[in-house]
Coordinates of C-alpha atoms in Angstrom, one line a residue:
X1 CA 3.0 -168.3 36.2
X2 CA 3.0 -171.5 38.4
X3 CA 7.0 -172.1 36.5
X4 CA 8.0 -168.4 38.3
X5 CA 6.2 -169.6 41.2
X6 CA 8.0 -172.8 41.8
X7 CA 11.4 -171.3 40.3
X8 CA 11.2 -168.6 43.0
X9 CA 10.2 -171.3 45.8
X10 CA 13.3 -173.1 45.0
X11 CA 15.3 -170.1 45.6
X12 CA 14.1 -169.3 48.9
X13 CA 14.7 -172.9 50.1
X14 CA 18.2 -173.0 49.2
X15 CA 18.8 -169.7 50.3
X16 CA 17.2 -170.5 53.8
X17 CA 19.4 -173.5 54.0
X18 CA 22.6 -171.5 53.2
X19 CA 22.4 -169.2 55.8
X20 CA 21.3 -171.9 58.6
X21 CA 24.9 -173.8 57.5
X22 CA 26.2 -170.4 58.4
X23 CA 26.0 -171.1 62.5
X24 CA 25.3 -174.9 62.7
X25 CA 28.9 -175.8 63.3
X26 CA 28.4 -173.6 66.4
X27 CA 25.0 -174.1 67.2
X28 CA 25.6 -178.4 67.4
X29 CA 28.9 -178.1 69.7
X30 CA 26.5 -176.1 71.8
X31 CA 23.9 -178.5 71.4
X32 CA 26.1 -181.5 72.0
X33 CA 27.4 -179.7 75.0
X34 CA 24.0 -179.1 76.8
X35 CA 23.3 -182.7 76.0
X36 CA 26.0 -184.2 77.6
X37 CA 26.4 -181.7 80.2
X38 CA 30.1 -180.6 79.2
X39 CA 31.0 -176.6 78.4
X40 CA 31.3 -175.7 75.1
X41 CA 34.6 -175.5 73.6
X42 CA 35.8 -171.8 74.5
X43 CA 37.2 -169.2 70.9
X44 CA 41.4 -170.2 70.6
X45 CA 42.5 -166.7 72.2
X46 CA 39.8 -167.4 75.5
X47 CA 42.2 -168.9 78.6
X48 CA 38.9 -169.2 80.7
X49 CA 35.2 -167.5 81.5
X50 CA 34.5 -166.3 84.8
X51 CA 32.0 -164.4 86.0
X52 CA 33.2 -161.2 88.1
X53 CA 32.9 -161.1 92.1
X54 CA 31.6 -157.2 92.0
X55 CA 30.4 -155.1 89.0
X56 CA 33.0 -152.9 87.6
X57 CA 34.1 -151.4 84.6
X58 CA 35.3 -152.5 81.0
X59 CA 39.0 -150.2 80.5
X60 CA 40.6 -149.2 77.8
X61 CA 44.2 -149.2 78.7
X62 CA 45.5 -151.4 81.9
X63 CA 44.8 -148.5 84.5
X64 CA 42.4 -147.1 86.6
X65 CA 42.7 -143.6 85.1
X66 CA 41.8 -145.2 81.7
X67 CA 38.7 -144.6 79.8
X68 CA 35.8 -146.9 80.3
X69 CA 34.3 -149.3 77.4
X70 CA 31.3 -150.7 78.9
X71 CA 30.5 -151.1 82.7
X72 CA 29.6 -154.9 83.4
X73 CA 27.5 -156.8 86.4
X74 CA 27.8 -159.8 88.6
X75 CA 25.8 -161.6 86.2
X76 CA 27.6 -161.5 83.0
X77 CA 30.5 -163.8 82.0
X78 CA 34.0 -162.0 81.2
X79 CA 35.8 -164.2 78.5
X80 CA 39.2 -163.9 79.5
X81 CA 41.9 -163.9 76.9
X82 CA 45.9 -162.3 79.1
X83 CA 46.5 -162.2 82.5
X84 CA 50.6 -161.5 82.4
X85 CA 49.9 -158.2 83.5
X86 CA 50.0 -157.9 87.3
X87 CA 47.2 -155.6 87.9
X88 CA 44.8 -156.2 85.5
X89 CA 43.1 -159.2 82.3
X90 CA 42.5 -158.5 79.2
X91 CA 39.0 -159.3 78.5
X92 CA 35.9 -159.5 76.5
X93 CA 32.3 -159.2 77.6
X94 CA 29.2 -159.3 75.0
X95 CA 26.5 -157.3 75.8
X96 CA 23.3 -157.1 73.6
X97 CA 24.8 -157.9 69.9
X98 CA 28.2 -156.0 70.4
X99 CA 30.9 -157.3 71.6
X100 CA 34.0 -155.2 73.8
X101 CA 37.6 -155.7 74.6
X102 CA 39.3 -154.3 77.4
X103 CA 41.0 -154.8 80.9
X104 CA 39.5 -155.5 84.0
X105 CA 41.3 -155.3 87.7
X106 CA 42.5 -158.9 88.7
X107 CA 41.2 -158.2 91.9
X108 CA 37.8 -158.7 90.8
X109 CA 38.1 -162.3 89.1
X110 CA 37.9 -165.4 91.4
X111 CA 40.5 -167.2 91.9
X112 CA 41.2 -170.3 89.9
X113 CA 41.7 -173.6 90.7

């Protein structure tokens, strides 16, 4: 009995210690960036993260007459990823645990230096 015991024991340590590996590339750059004060490195199709000037609304296409995804606040961050169209960004907000693409009006976004 105490061999299943210790058999199974060993089990759930090395599974426990897979899935932390899972996030603890990510987890210590954000660590190592809130120790030394620098941002953490933004995903490879993210130009920049603002956070929006007004709340406003998450589009699907780039027009005003477009379905809404999500609607979004002055408080969360919009990861933006295009702005080559003149009108509106293509961006991604995260909201709970899911995540949405879309298009928000330029208008909104501060300007960047």
């Amino acid at each position: 009995m105490k061999k299943h015991y210790l058999f199974a024991l060993a089990a759930l340590c090395l599974h426990a210690c897979s899935d932390a590996s899972d996030n603890g590339q990510d987890q210590e750059q954000a660590t190592i960036a809130s120790e030394t004060g620098q941002p953490a490195p933004l995903p490879a199709d993210v130009i920049y993260v603002t956070k929006p000037l007004i709340n406003g609304k998450l589009y699907s296409q780039p027009s005003f007459e477009a379905s809404s995804i999500a609607y979004f606040d002055t408080t969360q961050q919009l990861y933006i990823l295009d702005t080559t169209h003149a009108m509106f960004a293509q961006a991604r907000i995260q909201q709970d645990t899911s995540t949405y693409t879309g298009f928000v009006p330029k208008t909104i976004l501060p300007e960047q230096q």
